[in-house]
Coordinates of C-alpha atoms and ligand atoms in Angstrom, one line a residue:
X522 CA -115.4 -6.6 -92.4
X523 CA -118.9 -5.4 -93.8
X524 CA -121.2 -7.1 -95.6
X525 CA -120.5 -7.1 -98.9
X526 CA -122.8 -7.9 -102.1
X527 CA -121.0 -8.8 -105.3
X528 CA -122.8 -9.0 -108.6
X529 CA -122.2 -9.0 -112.1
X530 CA -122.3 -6.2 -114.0
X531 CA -122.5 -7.5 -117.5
X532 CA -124.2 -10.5 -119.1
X533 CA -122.4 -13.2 -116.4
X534 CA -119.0 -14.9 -116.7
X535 CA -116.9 -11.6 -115.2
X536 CA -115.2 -14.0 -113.3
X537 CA -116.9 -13.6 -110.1
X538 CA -116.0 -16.6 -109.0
X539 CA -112.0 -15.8 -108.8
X540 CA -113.1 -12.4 -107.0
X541 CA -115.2 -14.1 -104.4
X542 CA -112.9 -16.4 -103.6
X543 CA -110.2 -12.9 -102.9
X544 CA -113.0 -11.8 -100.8
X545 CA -113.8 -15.0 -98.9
X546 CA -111.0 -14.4 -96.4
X547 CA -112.4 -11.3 -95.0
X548 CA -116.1 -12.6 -94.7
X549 CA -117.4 -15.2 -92.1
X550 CA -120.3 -16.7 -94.5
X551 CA -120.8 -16.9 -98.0
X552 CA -124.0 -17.1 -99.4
X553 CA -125.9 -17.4 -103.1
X554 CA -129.3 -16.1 -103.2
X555 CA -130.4 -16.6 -106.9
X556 CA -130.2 -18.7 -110.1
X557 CA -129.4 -22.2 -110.0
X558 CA -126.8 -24.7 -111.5
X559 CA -127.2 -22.6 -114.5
X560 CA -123.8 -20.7 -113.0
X561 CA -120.3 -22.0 -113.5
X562 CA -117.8 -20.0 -111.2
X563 CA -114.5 -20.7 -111.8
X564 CA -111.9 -20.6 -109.2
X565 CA -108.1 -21.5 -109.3
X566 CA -105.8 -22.2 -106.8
X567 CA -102.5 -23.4 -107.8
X568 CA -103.3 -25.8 -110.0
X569 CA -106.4 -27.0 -108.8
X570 CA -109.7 -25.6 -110.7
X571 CA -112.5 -25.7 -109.3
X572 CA -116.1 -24.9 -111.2
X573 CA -119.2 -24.5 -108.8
X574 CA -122.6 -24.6 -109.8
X575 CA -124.5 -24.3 -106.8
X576 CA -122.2 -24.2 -103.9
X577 CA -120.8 -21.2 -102.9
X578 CA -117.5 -20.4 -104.0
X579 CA -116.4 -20.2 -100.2
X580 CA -116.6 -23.9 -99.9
X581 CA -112.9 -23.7 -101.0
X582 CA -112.2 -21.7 -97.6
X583 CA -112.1 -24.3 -95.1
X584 CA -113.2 -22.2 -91.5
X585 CA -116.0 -20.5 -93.4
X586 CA -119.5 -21.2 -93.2
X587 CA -121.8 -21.0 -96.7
X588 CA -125.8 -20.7 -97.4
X589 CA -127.6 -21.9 -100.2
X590 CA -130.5 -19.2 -99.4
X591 CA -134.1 -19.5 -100.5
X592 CA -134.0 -17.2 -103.6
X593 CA -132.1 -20.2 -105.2
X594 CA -133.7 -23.2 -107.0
X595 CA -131.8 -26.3 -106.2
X596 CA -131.6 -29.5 -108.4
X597 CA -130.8 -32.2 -105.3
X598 CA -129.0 -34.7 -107.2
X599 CA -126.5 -31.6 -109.1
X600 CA -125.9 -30.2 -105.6
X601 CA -125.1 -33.7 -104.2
X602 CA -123.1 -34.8 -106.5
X603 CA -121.0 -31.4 -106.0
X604 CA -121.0 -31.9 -102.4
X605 CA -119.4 -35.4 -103.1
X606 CA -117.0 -33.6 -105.4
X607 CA -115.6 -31.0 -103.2
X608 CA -115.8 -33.6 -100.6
X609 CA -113.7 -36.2 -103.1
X610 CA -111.3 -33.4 -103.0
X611 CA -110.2 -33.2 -99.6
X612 CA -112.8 -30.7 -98.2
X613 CA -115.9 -31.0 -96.0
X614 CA -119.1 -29.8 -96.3
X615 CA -120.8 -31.1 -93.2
X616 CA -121.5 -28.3 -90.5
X617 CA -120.2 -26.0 -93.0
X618 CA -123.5 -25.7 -95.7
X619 CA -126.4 -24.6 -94.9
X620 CA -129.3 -25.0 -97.2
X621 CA -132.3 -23.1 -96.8
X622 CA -135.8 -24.6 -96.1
X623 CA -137.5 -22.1 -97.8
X624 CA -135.6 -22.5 -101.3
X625 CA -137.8 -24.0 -104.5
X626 CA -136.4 -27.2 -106.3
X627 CA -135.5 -28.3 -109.9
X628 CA -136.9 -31.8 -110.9
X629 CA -136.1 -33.5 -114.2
X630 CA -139.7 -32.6 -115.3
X631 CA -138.7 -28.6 -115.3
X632 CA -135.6 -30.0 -117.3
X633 CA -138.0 -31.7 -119.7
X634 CA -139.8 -28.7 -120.0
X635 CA -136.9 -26.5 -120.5
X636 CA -135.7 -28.3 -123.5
X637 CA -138.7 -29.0 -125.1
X638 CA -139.3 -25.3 -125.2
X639 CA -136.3 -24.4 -126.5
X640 CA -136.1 -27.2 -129.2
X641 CA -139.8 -26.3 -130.4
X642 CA -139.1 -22.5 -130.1
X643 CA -138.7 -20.4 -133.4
X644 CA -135.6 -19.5 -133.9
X645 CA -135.8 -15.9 -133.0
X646 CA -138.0 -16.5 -129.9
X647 CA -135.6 -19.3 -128.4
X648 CA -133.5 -18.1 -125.2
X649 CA -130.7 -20.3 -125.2
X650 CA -130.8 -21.2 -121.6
X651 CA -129.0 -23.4 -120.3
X652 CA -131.6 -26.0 -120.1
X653 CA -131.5 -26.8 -116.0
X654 CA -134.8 -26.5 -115.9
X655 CA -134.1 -22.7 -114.0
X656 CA -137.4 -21.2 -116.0
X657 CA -139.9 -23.7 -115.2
X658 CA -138.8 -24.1 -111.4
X659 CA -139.4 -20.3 -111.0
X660 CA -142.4 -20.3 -112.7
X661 CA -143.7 -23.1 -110.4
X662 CA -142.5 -20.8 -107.7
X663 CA -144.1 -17.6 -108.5
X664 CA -147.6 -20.0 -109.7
X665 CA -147.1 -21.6 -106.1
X666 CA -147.2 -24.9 -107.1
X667 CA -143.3 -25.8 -106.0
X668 CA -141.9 -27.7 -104.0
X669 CA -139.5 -26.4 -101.6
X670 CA -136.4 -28.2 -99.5
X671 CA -138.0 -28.1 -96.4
X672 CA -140.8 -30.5 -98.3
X673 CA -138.1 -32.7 -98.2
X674 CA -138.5 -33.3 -94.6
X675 CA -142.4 -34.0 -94.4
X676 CA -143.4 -37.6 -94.3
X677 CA -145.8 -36.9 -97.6
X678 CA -143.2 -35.6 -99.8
X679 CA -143.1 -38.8 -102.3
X680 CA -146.5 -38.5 -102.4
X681 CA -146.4 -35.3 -104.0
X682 CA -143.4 -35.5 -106.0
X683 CA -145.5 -38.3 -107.5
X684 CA -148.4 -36.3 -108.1
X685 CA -146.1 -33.2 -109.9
X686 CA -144.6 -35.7 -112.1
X687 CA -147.9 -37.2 -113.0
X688 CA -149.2 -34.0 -113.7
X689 CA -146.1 -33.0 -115.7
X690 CA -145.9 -36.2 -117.2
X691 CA -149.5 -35.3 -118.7
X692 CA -148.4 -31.9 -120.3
X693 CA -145.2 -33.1 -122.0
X694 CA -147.0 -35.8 -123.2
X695 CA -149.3 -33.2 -125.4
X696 CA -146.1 -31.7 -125.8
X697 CA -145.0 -34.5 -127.9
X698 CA -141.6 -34.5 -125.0
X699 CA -139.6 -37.1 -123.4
X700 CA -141.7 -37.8 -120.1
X701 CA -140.1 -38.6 -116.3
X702 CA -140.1 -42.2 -115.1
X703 CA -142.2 -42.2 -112.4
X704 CA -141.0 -44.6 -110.3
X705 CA -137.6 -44.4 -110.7
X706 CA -137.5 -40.8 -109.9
X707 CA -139.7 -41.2 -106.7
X708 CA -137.2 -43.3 -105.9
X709 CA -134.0 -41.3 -106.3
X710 CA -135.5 -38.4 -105.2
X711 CA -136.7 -39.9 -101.9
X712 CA -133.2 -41.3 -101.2
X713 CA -131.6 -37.7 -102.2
X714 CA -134.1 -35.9 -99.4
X715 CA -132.9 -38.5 -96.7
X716 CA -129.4 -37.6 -97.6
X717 CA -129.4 -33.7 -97.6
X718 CA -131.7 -33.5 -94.7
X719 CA -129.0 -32.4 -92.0
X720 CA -128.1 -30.0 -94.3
X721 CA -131.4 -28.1 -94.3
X722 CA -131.9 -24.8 -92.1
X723 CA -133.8 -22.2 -91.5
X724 CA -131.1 -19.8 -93.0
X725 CA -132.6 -16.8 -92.4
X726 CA -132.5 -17.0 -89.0
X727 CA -128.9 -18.0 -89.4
X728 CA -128.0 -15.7 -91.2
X729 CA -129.7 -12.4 -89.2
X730 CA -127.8 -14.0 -86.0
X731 CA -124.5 -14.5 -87.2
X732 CA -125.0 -10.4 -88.9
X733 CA -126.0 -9.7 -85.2
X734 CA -123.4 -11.2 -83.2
X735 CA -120.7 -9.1 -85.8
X736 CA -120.1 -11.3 -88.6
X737 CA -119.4 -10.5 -92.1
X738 CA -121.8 -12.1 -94.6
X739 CA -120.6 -12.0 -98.4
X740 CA -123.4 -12.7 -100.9
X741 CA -122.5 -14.4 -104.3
X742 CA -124.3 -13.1 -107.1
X743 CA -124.7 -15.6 -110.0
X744 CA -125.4 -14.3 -113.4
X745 CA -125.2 -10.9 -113.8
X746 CA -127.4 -7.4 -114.6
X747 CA -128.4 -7.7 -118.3
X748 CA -129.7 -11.2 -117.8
X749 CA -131.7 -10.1 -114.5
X750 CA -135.6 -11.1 -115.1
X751 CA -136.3 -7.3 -114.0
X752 CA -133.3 -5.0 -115.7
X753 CA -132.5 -7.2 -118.5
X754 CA -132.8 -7.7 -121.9
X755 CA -136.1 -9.4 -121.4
X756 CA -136.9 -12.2 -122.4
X757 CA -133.4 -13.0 -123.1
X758 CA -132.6 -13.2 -119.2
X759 CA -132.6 -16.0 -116.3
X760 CA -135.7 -15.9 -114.1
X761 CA -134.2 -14.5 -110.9
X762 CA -132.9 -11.2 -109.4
X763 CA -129.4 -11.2 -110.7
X764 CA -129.2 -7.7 -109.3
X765 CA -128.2 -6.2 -105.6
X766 CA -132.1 -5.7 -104.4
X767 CA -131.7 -9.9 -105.0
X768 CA -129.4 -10.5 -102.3
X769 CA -132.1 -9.1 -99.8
X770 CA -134.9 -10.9 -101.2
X771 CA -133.1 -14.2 -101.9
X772 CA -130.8 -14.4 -99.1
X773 CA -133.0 -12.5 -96.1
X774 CA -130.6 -10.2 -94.9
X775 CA -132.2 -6.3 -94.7
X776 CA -131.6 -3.8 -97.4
X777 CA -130.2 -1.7 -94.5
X778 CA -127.6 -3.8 -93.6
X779 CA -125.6 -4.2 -96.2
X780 CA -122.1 -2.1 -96.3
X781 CA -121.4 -2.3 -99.8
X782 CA -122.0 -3.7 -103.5
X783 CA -119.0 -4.5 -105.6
X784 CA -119.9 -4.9 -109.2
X785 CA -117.3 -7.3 -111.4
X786 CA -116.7 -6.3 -114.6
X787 CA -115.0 -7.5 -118.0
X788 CA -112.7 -5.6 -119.2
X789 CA -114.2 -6.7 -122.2
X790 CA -118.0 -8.2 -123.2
X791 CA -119.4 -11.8 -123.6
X792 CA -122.5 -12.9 -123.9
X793 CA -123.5 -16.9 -123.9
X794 CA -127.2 -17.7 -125.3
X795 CA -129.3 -15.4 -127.4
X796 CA -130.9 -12.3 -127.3
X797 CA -128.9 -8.7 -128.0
X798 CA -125.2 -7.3 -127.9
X799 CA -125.0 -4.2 -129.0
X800 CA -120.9 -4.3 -129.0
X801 CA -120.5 -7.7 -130.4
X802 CA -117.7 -8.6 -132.6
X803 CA -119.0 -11.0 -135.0
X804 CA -115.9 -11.1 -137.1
X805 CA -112.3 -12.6 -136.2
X806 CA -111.5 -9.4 -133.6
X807 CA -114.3 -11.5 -131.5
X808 CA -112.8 -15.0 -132.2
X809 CA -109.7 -13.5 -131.4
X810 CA -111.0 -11.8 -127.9
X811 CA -112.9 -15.3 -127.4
X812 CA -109.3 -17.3 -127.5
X813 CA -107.3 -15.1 -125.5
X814 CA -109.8 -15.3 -122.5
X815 CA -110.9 -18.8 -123.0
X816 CA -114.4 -17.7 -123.9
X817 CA -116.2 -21.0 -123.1
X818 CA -119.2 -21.2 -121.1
X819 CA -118.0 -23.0 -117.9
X820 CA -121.6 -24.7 -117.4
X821 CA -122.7 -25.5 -120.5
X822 CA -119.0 -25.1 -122.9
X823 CA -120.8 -23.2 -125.5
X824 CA -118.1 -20.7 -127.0
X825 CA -119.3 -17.4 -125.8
X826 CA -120.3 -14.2 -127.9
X827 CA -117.1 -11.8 -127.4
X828 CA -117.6 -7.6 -128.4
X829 CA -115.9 -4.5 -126.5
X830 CA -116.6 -3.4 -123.4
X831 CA -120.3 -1.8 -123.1
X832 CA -119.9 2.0 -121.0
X833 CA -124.0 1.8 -121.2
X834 CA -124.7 -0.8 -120.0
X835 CA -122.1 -0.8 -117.1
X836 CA -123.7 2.7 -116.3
X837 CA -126.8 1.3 -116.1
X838 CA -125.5 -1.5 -113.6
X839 CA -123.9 0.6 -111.4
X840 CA -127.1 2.7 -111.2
X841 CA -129.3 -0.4 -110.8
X842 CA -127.0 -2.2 -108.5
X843 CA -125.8 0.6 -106.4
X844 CA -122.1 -0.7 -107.1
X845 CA -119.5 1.0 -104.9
X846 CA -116.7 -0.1 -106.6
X847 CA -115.4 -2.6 -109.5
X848 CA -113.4 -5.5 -109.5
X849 CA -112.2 -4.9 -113.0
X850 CA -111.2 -8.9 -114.3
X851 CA -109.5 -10.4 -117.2
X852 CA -106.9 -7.5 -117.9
X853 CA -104.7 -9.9 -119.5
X854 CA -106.9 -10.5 -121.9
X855 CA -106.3 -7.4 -123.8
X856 CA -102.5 -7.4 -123.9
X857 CA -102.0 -8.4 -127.3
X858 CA -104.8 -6.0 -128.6
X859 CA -103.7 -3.2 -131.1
X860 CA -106.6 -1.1 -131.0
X861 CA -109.4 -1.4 -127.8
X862 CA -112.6 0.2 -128.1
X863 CA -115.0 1.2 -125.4
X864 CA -119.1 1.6 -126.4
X865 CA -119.7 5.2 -124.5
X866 CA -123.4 5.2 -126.2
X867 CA -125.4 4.0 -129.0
X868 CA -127.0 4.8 -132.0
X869 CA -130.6 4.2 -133.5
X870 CA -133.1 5.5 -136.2
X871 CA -130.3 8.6 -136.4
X872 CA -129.7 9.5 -132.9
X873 CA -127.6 8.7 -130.0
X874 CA -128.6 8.0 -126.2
X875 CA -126.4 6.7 -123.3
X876 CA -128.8 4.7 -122.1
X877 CA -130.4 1.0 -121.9
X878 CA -133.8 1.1 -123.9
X879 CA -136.1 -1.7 -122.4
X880 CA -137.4 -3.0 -125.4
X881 CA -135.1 -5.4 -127.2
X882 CA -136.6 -4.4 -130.0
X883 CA -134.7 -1.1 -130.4
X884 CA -131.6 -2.6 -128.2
X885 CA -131.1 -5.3 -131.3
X886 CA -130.7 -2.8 -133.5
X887 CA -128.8 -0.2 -131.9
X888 CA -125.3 0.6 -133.1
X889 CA -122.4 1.3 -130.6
X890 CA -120.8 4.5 -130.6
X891 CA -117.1 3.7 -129.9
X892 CA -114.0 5.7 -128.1
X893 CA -111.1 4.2 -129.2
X894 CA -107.4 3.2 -127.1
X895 CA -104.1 2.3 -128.2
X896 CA -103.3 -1.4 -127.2
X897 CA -100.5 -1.5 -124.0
X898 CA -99.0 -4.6 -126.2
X899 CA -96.8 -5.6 -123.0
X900 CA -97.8 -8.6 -121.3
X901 CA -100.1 -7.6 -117.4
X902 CA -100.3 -11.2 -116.0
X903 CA -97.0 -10.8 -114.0
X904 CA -97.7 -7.3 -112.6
X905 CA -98.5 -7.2 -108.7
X906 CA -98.8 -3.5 -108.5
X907 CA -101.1 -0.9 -109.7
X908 CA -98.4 1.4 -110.1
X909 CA -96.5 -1.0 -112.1
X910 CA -99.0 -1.8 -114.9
X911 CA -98.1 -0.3 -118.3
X912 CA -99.0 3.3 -118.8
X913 CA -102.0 2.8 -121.4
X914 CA -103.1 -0.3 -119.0
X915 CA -103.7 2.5 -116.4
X916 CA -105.0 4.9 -118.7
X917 CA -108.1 2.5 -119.8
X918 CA -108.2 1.7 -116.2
X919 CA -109.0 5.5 -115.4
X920 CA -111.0 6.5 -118.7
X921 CA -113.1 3.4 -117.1
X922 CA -113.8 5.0 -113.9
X923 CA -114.1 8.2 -115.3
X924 CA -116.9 6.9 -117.4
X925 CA -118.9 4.8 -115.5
X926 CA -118.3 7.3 -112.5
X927 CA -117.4 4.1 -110.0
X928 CA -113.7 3.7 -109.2
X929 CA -111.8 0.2 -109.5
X930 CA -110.6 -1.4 -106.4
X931 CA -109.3 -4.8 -107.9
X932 CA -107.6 -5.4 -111.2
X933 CA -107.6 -9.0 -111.8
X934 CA -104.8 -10.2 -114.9
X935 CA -104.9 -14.0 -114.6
X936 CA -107.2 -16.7 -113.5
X937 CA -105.1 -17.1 -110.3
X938 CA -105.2 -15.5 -106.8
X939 CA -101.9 -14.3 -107.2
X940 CA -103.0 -12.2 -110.9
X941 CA -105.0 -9.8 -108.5
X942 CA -104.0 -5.8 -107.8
X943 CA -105.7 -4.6 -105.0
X944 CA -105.6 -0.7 -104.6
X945 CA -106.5 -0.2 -101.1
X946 CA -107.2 2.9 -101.0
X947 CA -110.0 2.2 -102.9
X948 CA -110.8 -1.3 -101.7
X949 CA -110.9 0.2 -98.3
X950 CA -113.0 3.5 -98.5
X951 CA -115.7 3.8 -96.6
X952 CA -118.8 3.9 -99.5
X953 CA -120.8 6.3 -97.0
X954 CA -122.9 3.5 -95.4
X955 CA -120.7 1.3 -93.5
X956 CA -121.9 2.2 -90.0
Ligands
GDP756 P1 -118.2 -16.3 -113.3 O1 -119.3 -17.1 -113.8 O2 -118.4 -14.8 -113.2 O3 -117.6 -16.8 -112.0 O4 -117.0 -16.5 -114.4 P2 -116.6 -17.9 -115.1 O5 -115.9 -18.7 -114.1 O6 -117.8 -18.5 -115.8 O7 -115.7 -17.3 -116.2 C1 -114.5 -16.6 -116.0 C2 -113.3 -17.3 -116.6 O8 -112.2 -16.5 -116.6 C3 -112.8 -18.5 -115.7 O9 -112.3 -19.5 -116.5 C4 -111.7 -17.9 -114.8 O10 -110.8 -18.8 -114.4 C5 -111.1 -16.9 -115.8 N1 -110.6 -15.7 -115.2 C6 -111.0 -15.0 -114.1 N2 -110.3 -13.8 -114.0 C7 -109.4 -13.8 -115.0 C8 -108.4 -12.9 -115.4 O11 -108.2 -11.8 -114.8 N3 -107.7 -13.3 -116.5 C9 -107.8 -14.4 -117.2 N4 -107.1 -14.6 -118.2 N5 -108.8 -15.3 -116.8 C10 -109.6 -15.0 -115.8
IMO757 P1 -122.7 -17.3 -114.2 O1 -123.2 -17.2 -112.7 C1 -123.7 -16.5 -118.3 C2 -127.8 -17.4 -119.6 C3 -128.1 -18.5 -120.5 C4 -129.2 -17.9 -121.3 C5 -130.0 -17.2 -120.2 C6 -131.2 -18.0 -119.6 O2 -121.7 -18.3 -114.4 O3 -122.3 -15.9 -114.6 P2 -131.2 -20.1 -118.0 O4 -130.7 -21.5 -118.1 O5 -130.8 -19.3 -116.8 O6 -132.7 -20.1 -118.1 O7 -130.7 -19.3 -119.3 O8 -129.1 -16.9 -119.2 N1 -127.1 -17.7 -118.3 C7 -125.8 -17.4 -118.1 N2 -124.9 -16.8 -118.9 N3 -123.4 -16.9 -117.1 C8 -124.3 -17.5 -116.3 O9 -124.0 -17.7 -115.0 C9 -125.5 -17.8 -116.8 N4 -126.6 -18.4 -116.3 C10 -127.6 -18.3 -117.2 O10 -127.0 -18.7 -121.4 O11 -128.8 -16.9 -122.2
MG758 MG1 -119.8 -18.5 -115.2

């Protein structure tokens, strides 16, 4: 099988996680190469559900092999505890997770820092984030002053966790913040290293010999396009490369040798934290959208901003992301809807453009331009077939691929594996590149 990049076309939450856990069965390795435990991807099986933060969604596959690659910042004592988790569960995560040497970490004082800023913030200039600690481990990394996992394994590396919280200590101090406990935290911290030390790899390596001995590597986006730090709505965006180009510099596999990028879309819009949403519904359509999908952030369980499905912006991230083809998610969700719109551009100061403007400036106050459908009103969760979904389903289906120009390969109309449609003869088709 090739190797496969998935992403998320929208502002996060398409339900990746249920579509990389379809796709885990054709790939050898699974790997996430941005964000942190600011993701939640949910996956059910039966009626187990599972929410990973930092683990691959493969983890679930016994047989398969997953990376935590460098472009990810790790919190230690999150990704243990989800290790013991999984474990607790029945699974194992020993010679099966790989965690790469090179990747930055998240300690309690880029936490600190997280939440001081966004309690101090002004309203309109806070983020919303999820307050891991994600912005202030990235900055660290880009201002080289990180520490990375393969620290973990030098004999100094209390030494200078001690010295980073004593520094740290000293700004959120001025800060007027909550400050780290020294001690304690060398402590922990020291005991976490000695316990994910076998886990720790050079994973690039890994990785580039597994893709050289013919197996299939499937990279897990977390987040998705709009909240990218490059192609987003900046500032209102993570700090990593939620996009395609990501998977190459986060997880260390060539641009060349990737086969394909599936993007995972909505069939509607959410958005969870601030910053602009051009489609969303504000009123009790959105409430209404929001309850019929569950529309709670699976990190954080803030109820998530619900509007119609944005034709822009998923232009714009299948433009940016290369996507081959969508997995198309959360059908269902739609089936009681009369009338469902679709944003195909938007409007400001009296004229109307199909694209994404990069200042949020003009995005906040852009106006959608809608195409309206009738509502199929028939429940979707049961159907197995393409063919077999109701007429208008399939209509909004192919006014979607018409529209962005990228056809569907997976229709996915219920949190489980068996609420997927795959149409093969998309699923399959060789994108141009597979070699
Ligand atoms: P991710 O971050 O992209 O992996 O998505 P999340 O797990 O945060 O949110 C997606 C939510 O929708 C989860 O609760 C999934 O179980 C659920 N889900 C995924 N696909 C479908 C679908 O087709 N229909 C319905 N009703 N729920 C779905
Ligand atoms: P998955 O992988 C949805 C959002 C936060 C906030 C912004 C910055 O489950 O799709 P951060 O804590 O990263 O500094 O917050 O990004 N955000 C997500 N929204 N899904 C996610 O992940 C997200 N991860 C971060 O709500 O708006
Ligand atoms: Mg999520």
């Amino acid at each position: 099988m090739a190797n496969t990049v998935l992403i998320g076309a929208q502002w996060g939450d398409e339900g990746k996680g249920k579509i990389i856990d379809l796709l885990t069965e054709d790939h050898d390795w699974i790997i996430r190469y941005q964000g942190g435990h600011n993701a939640g991807h949910t996956v059910e099986i039966g009626d187990q559900r599972y929410v990973l933060h930092l683990l691959p969604s493969g983890i679930l596959h016994e047989g398969k092999k997953c990376i935590i690659g460098h472009g990810v910042v790790i919190d230690i004592l999150s990704l243990l505890s989800e290790m013991d988790e999984v474990v607790g569960r029945g699974l194992t995560v020993e010679g099966r997770l790989f965690v790469s040497d090179r990747a930055h970490l998240i300690f309690p004082y880029h936490r600190l820092l997280d939440e001081n800023r966004e309690f101090t913030a002004a309203t309109k200039d806070k983020i919303g984030t999820t307050k891991r600690g994600i912005g202030p481990a990235y900055a660290d990394k880009s201002s080289r002053t990180g520490l990375r996992a393969g620290d973990l394994l030098e004999a100094d590396f209390p030494d200078r966790l001690r010295r980073r919280i004593q520094d740290y200590n000293r700004q959120l101090e001025i800060l007027g913040a909550d400050i780290a406990d020294e001690d304690e935290l060398v402590r922990q911290y020291t005991e976490a290293a000695r316990r994910l030390k076998p886990y720790i790899a050079d994973t690039i390596s890994l990785l580039n010999k597994a893709a050289d001995s013919g197996e299939s590597i499937l990279f897990e986006g977390a987040q998705g396009t709009m909240l990218d730090i490059d192609y987003g709505t900046y500032p209102f965006v993570t700090s990593s490369s939620a996009t395609a180009g990501g998977a190459c510099t986060g997880g260390g596999l060539a641009p060349r040798r990737v086969d394909r990028v599936l993007g995972v879309i909505k069939a509607y819009a959410t958005r969870v934290g601030e910053g602009p949403f051009p489609t969303e519904l504000d009123n009790s359509e959105g409430a209404a959208l929001r309850n019929a999908g569950n529309e709670y952030g699976a990190t954080t369980g803030r109820p998530r901003r619900c509007g119609w499905f944005d034709n822009v912006v998923a232009r714009y991230s299948a433009m940016v992301n290369g996507v081959d083809a969508w997995a198309l998610t959360k059908l269902d969700v739609l089936d009681e809807v009369d009338i469902i719109k679709i944003c195909v551009g938007y409007k400001y100061e009296g004229k109307t453009f199909d694209v994404v403007p990069a200042r949020v400036r003009i995005l906040e106050k852009c106006t959608p331009v809608y195409e309206s459908f009738e509502g199929w009103k028939t429940p979707t969760s049961g159907v197995t077939s393409y063919g077999d979904l109701p007429e208008r389903a399939k209509a909004y289906i192919e006014r979607l691929e018409a529209l962005t120009g990228v056809p569907v390969a997976m229709i996915s109309v219920g949190p489980g594996r068996e609420h997927s449609l795959v149409r093969e003869e998309v699923a399959t088709a060789d994108h141009g590149r597979a070699s």
